[in-house]
Short mmCIF file of C-alpha atoms and ligand atoms in Angstrom, two decimals:
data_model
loop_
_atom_site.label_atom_id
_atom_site.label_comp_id
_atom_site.label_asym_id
_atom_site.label_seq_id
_atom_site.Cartn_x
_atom_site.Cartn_y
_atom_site.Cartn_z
CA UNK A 260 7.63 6.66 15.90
CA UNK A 261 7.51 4.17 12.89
CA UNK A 262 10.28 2.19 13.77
CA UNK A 263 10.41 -1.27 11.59
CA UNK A 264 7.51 -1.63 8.74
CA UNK A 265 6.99 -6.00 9.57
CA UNK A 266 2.85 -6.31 8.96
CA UNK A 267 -0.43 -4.20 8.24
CA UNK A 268 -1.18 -5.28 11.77
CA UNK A 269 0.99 -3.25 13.55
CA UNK A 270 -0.50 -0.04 11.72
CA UNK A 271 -3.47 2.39 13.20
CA UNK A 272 -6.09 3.27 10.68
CA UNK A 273 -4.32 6.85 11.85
CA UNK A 274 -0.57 5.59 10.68
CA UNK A 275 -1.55 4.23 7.33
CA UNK A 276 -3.59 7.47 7.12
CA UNK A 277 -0.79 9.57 7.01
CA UNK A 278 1.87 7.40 5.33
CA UNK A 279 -1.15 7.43 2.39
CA UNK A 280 -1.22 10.82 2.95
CA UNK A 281 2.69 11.36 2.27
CA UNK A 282 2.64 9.33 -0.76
CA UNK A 283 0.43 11.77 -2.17
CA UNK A 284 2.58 14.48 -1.03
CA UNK A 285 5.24 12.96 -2.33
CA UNK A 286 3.32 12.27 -5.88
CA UNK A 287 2.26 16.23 -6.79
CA UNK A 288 6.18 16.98 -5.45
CA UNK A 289 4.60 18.65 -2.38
CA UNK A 290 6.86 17.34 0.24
CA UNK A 291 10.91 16.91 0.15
CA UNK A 292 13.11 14.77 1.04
CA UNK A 293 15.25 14.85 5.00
CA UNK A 294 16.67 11.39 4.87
CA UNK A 295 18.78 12.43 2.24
CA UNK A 296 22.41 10.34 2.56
CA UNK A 297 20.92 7.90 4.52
CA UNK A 298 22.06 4.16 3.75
CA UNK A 299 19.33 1.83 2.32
CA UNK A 300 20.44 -2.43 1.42
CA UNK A 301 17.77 -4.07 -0.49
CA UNK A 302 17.92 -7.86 1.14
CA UNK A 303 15.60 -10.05 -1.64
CA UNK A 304 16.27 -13.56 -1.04
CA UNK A 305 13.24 -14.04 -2.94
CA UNK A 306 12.70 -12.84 -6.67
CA UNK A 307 11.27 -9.47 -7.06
CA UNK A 308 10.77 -6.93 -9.77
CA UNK A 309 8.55 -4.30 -9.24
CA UNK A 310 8.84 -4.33 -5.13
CA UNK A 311 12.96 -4.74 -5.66
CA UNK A 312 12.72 -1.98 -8.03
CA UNK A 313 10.38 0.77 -7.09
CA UNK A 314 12.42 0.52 -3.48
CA UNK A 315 15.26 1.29 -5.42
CA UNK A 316 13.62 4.64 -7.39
CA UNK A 317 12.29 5.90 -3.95
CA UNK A 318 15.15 5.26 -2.27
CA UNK A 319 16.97 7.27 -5.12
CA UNK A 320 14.04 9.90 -5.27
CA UNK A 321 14.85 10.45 -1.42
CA UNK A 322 18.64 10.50 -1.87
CA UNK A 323 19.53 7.73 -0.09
CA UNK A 324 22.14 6.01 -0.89
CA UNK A 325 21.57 2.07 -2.22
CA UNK A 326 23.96 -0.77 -1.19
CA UNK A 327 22.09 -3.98 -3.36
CA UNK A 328 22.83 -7.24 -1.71
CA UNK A 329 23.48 -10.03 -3.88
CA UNK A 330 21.79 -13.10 -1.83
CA UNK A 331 23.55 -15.74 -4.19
CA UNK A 332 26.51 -14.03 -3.73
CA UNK A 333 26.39 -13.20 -0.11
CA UNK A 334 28.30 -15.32 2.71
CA UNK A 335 24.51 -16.70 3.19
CA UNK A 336 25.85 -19.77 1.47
CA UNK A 337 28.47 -19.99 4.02
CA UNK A 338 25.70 -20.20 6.47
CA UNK A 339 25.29 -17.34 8.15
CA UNK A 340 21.65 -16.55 9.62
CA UNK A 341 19.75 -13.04 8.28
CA UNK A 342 20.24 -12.10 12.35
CA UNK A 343 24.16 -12.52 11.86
CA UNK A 344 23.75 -10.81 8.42
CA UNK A 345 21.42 -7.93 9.43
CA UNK A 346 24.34 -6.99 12.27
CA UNK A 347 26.78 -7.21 10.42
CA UNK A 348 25.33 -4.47 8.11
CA UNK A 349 23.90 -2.60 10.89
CA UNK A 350 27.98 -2.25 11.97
CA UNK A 351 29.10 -1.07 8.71
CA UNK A 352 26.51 1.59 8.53
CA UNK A 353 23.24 0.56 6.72
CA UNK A 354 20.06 2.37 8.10
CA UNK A 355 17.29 0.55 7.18
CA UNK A 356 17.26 -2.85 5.56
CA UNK A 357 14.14 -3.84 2.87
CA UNK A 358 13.86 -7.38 3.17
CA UNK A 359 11.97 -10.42 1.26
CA UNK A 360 12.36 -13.97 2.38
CA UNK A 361 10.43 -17.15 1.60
CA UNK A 362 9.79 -17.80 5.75
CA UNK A 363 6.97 -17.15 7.32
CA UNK A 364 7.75 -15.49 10.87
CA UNK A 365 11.28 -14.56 9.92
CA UNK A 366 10.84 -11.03 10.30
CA UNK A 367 9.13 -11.07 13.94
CA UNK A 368 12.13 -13.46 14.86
CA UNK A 369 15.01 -12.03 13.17
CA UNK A 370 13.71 -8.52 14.88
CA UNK A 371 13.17 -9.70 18.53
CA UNK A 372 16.93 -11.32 18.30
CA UNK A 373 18.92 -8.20 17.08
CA UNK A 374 20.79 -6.06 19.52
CA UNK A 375 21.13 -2.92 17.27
CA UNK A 376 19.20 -0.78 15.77
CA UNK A 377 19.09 -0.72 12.09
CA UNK A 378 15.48 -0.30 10.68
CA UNK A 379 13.86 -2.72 9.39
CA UNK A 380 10.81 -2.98 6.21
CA UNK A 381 8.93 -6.42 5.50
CA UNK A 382 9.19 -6.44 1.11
CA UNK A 383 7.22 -9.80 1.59
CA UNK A 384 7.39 -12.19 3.60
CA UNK A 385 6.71 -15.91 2.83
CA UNK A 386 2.67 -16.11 2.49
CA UNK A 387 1.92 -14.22 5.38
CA UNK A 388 2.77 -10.78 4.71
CA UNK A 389 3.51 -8.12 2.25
CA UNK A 390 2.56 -4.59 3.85
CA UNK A 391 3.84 -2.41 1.44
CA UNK A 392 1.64 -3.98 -1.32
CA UNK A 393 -1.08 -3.34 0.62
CA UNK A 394 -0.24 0.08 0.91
CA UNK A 395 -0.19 0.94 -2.77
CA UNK A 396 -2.83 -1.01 -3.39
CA UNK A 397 -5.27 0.80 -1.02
CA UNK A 398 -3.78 4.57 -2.02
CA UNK A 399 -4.86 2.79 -5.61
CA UNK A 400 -8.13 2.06 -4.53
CA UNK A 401 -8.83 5.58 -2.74
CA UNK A 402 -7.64 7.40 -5.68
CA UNK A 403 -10.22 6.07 -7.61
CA UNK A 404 -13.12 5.66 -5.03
CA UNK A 405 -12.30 7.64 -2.01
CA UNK A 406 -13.47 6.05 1.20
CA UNK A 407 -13.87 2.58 1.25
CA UNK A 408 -16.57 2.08 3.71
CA UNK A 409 -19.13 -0.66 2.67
CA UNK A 410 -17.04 -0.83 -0.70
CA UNK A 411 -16.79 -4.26 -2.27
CA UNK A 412 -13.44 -5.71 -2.86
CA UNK A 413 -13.02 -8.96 -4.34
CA UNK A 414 -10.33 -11.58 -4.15
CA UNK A 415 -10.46 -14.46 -7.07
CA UNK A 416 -7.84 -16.73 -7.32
CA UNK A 417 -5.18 -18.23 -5.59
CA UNK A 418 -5.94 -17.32 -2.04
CA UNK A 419 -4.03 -19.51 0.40
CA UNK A 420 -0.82 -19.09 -0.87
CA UNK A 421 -1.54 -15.44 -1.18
CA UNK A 422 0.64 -12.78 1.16
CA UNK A 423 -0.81 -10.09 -0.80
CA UNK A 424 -4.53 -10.96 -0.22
CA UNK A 425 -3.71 -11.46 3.85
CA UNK A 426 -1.95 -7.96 4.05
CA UNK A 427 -4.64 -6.75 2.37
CA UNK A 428 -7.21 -7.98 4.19
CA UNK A 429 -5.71 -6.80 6.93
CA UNK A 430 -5.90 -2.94 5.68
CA UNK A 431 -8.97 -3.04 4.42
CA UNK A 432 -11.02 -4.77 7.25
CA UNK A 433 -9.56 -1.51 9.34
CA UNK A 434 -11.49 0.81 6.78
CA UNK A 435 -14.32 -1.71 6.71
CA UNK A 436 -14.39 -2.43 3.17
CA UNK A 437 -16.76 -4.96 2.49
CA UNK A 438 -14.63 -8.17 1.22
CA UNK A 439 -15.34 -11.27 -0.84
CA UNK A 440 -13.27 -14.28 -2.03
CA UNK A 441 -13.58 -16.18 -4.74
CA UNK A 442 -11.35 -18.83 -5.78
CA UNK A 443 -11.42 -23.00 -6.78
CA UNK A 444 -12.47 -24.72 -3.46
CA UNK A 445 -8.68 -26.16 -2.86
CA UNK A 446 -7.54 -22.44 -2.83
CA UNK A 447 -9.45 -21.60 -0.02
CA UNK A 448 -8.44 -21.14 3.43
CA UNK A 449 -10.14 -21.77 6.63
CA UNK A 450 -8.21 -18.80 8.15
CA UNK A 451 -10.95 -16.73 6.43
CA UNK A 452 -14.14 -18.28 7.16
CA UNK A 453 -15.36 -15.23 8.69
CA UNK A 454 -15.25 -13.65 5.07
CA UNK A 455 -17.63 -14.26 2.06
CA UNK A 456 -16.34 -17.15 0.14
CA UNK A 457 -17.74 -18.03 -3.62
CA UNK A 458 -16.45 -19.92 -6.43
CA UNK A 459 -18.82 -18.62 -8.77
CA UNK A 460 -17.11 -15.78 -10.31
CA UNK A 461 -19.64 -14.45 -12.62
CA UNK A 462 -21.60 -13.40 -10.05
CA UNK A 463 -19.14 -11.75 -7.50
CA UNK A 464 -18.45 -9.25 -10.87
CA UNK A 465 -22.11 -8.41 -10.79
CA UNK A 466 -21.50 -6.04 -7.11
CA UNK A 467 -17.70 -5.55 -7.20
CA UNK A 468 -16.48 -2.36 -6.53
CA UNK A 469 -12.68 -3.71 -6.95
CA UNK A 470 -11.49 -7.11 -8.12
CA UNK A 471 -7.98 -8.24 -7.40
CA UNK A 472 -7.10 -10.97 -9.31
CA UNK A 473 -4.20 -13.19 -7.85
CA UNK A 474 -1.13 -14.80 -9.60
CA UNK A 475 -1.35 -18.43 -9.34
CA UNK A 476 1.82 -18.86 -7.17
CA UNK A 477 3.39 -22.17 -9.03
CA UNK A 478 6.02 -22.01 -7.08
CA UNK A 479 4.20 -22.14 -3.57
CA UNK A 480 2.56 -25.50 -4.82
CA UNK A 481 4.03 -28.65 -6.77
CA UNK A 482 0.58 -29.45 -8.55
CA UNK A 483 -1.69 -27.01 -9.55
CA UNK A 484 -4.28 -26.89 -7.09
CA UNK A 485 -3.16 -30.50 -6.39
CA UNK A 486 -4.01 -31.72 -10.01
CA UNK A 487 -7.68 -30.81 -9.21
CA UNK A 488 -7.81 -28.56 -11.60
CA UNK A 489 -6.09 -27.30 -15.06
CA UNK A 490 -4.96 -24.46 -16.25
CA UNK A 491 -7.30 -24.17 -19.22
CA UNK A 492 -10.45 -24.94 -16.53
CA UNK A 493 -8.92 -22.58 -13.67
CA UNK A 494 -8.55 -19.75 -16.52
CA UNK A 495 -12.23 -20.31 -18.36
CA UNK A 496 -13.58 -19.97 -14.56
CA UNK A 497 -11.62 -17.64 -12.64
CA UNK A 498 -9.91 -16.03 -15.33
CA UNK A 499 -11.14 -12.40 -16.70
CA UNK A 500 -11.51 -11.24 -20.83
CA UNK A 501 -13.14 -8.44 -22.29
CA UNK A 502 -16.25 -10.43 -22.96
CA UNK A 503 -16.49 -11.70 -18.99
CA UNK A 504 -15.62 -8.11 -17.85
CA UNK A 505 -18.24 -6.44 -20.50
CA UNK A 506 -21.07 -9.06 -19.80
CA UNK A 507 -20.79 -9.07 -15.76
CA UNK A 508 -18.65 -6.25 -14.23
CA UNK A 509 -20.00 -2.60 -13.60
CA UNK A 510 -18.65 0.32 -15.88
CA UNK A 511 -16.97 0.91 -12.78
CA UNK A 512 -15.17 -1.53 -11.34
CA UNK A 513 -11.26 -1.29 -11.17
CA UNK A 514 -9.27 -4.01 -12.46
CA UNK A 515 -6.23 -5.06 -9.92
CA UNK A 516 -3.80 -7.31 -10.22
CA UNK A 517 -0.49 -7.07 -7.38
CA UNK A 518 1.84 -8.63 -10.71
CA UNK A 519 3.87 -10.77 -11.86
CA UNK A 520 0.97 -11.62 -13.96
CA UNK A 521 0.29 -14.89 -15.76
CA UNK A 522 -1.10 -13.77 -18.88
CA UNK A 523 -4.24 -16.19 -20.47
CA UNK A 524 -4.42 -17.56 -16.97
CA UNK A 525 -5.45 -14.57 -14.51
CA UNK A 526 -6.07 -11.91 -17.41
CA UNK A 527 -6.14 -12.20 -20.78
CA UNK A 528 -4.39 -9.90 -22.98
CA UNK A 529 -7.33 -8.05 -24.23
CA UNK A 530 -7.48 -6.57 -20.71
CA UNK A 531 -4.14 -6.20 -19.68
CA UNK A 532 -3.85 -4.58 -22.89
CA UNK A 533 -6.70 -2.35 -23.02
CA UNK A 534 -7.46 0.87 -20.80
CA UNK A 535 -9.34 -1.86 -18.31
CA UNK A 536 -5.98 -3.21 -17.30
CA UNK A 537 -4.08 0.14 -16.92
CA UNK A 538 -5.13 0.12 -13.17
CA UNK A 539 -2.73 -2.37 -12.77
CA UNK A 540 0.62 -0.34 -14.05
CA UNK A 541 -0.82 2.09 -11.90
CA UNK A 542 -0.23 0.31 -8.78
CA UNK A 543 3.09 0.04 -9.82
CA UNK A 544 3.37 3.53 -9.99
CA UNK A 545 2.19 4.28 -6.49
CA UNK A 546 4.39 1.78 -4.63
CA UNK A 547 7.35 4.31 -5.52
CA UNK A 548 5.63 6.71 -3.85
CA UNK A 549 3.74 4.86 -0.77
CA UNK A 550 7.36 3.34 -0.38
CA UNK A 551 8.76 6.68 -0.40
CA UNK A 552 6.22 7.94 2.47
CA UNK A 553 7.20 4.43 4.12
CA UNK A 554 11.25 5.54 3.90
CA UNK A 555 10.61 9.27 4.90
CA UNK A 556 8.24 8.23 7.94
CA UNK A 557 10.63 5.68 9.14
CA UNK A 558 13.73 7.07 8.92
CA UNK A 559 13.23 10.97 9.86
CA UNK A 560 11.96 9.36 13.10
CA UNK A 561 8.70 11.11 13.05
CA UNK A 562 6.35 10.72 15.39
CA UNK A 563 3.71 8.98 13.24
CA UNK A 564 0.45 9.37 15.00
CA UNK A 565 0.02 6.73 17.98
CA UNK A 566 2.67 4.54 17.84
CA UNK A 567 4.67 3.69 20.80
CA UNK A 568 6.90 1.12 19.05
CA UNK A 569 8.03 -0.21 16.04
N1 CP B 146 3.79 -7.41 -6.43
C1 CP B 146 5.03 -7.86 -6.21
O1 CP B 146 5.44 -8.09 -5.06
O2 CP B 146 5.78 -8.00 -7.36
P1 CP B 146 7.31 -8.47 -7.36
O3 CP B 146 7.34 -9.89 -6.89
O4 CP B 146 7.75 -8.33 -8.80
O5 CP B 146 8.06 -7.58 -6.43
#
């Protein structure tokens, strides 16, 4: 039973199987609904768009019904912890709770403390963790080029501060993708030294299969890559255009990019605006209907294949 969605690493390459599977389902409007009137609060103490949002059209797709809590506006000011708030909700009736918060671990901790049980999905979590992401970003990637096996998925950017590239990681080490990194040297992280690490980005193009290029999270650090390097420099070598992308990548290779994007910094315009950046509205797309499979799985209480616990 899929109990509580917290990381990639408590999914079986069986379990993500099938909630990829049910996405799909759920896309060509081959499967229905049977959590309809179910109660769904969207917790973002973080700020979200398309993860708030495309929640909010599955949930709505499913019939659920949406409560949106207001973080600035919640009695979290008064102090109350996300355990105290999480009960509180679980006693007026919510379900299952979608959460994003800034800490890293809160999830784990806020879930081994409760004493009732509402259900519980990570919507990111600090720089540790985003699951769903990971989700729609792999049914992206299998759309396009089926199994993954020995595929080669690149990383460029800013990797340490990056929940997306850990949950995804994560994923697609189970499906043995073939991964590479490529970032400045201060955006590295030792937690991945048993991965392929380059900072020459013309050549990582050359044999990728996928490249996911990363938002530069400002927010998540004072000083661009501690002053070492600018914005102009970071963009003219880890930045993609339509002359970079025509020059080194394969005919091939998909264009990702998990959004918000920093336009002239990550990609320039000529991609995001041209058919080689329309991957990347696609993967918004699919997360309404991974997070639909997601919803379905873990609130019809489904035996998903394998797991014990959530
Ligand atoms: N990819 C992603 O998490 O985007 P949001 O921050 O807009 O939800």
């Amino acid at each position: 039973m899929l109990k509580n969605l917290l990381d990639i690493k408590d999914l079986n390459k069986s379990q993500i199987t099938e909630i990829i599977e049910l996405a799909s389902l759920f896309e060509h409007k081959k499967a229905k609904s049977s959590v309809e009137g179910k109660n769904l609060a969207l917790i973002f103490c973080e700020n979200s768009t398309r993860t708030r949002l495309s929640f909010e059209m599955a949930a709505f797709n499913l019939n659920l019904r949406v409560f949106n809590f207001d973080a600035d506006k919640s009695s979290f000011s008064k102090g109350e912890t996300l355990k105290d708030t999480l009960q509180n909700l679980c006693a007026i009736g919510i379900d299952v709770a979608v959460i994003r918060h800034s800490e890293n671990g809160i999830m784990q901790k806020t879930l081994a403390d409760m004493s009732c049980d509402m259900k519980l999905i990570n919507a990111g979590e600090g720089n540790i963790s985003h699951p769903t992401q990971a989700l729609l970003d792999f049914y992206t990637i299998k759309k396009h080029l089926g199994d993954v096996a020995g595929k080669n998925i690149l990383f460029v950017g800013d990797i340490s501060h990056s929940r997306v590239t850990r949950s995804n990681i994560e994923l697609l080490e189970k499906f043995g993708a073939k991964i590479t990194l490529c970032s400045p040297n201060c955006f590295k992280s030792d937690e991945f030294s048993h991965i392929e690490w380059s900072d020459n980005l013309e050549k990582c193009l050359k044999s990728a299969d996928v490249a996911m290029f990363l938002r530069v999270q400002h927010e998540r650090h004072d000083n661009h890559c501690n002053g070492q390097i600018s914005l102009k420099n970071y963009s003219e070598n880890f930045g993609l255009n339509l002359n970079k992308y025509n020059k080194y990548c394969k005919k091939s290779t998909l264009i990702m990019h998990p959004g918000p994007v920093n336009r002239g910094v990550e990609l320039d315009s000529d991609i995001l605006d041209s058919d080689v950046g329309k991957t990347i509205l696609e993967q918004a797309k699919n997360g309404v209907f991974v997070r639909m499979a997601v919803l379905e799985l873990i609130l019809n209480n489904v035996e998903i294949r394998g797991q014990e616990v959530g």
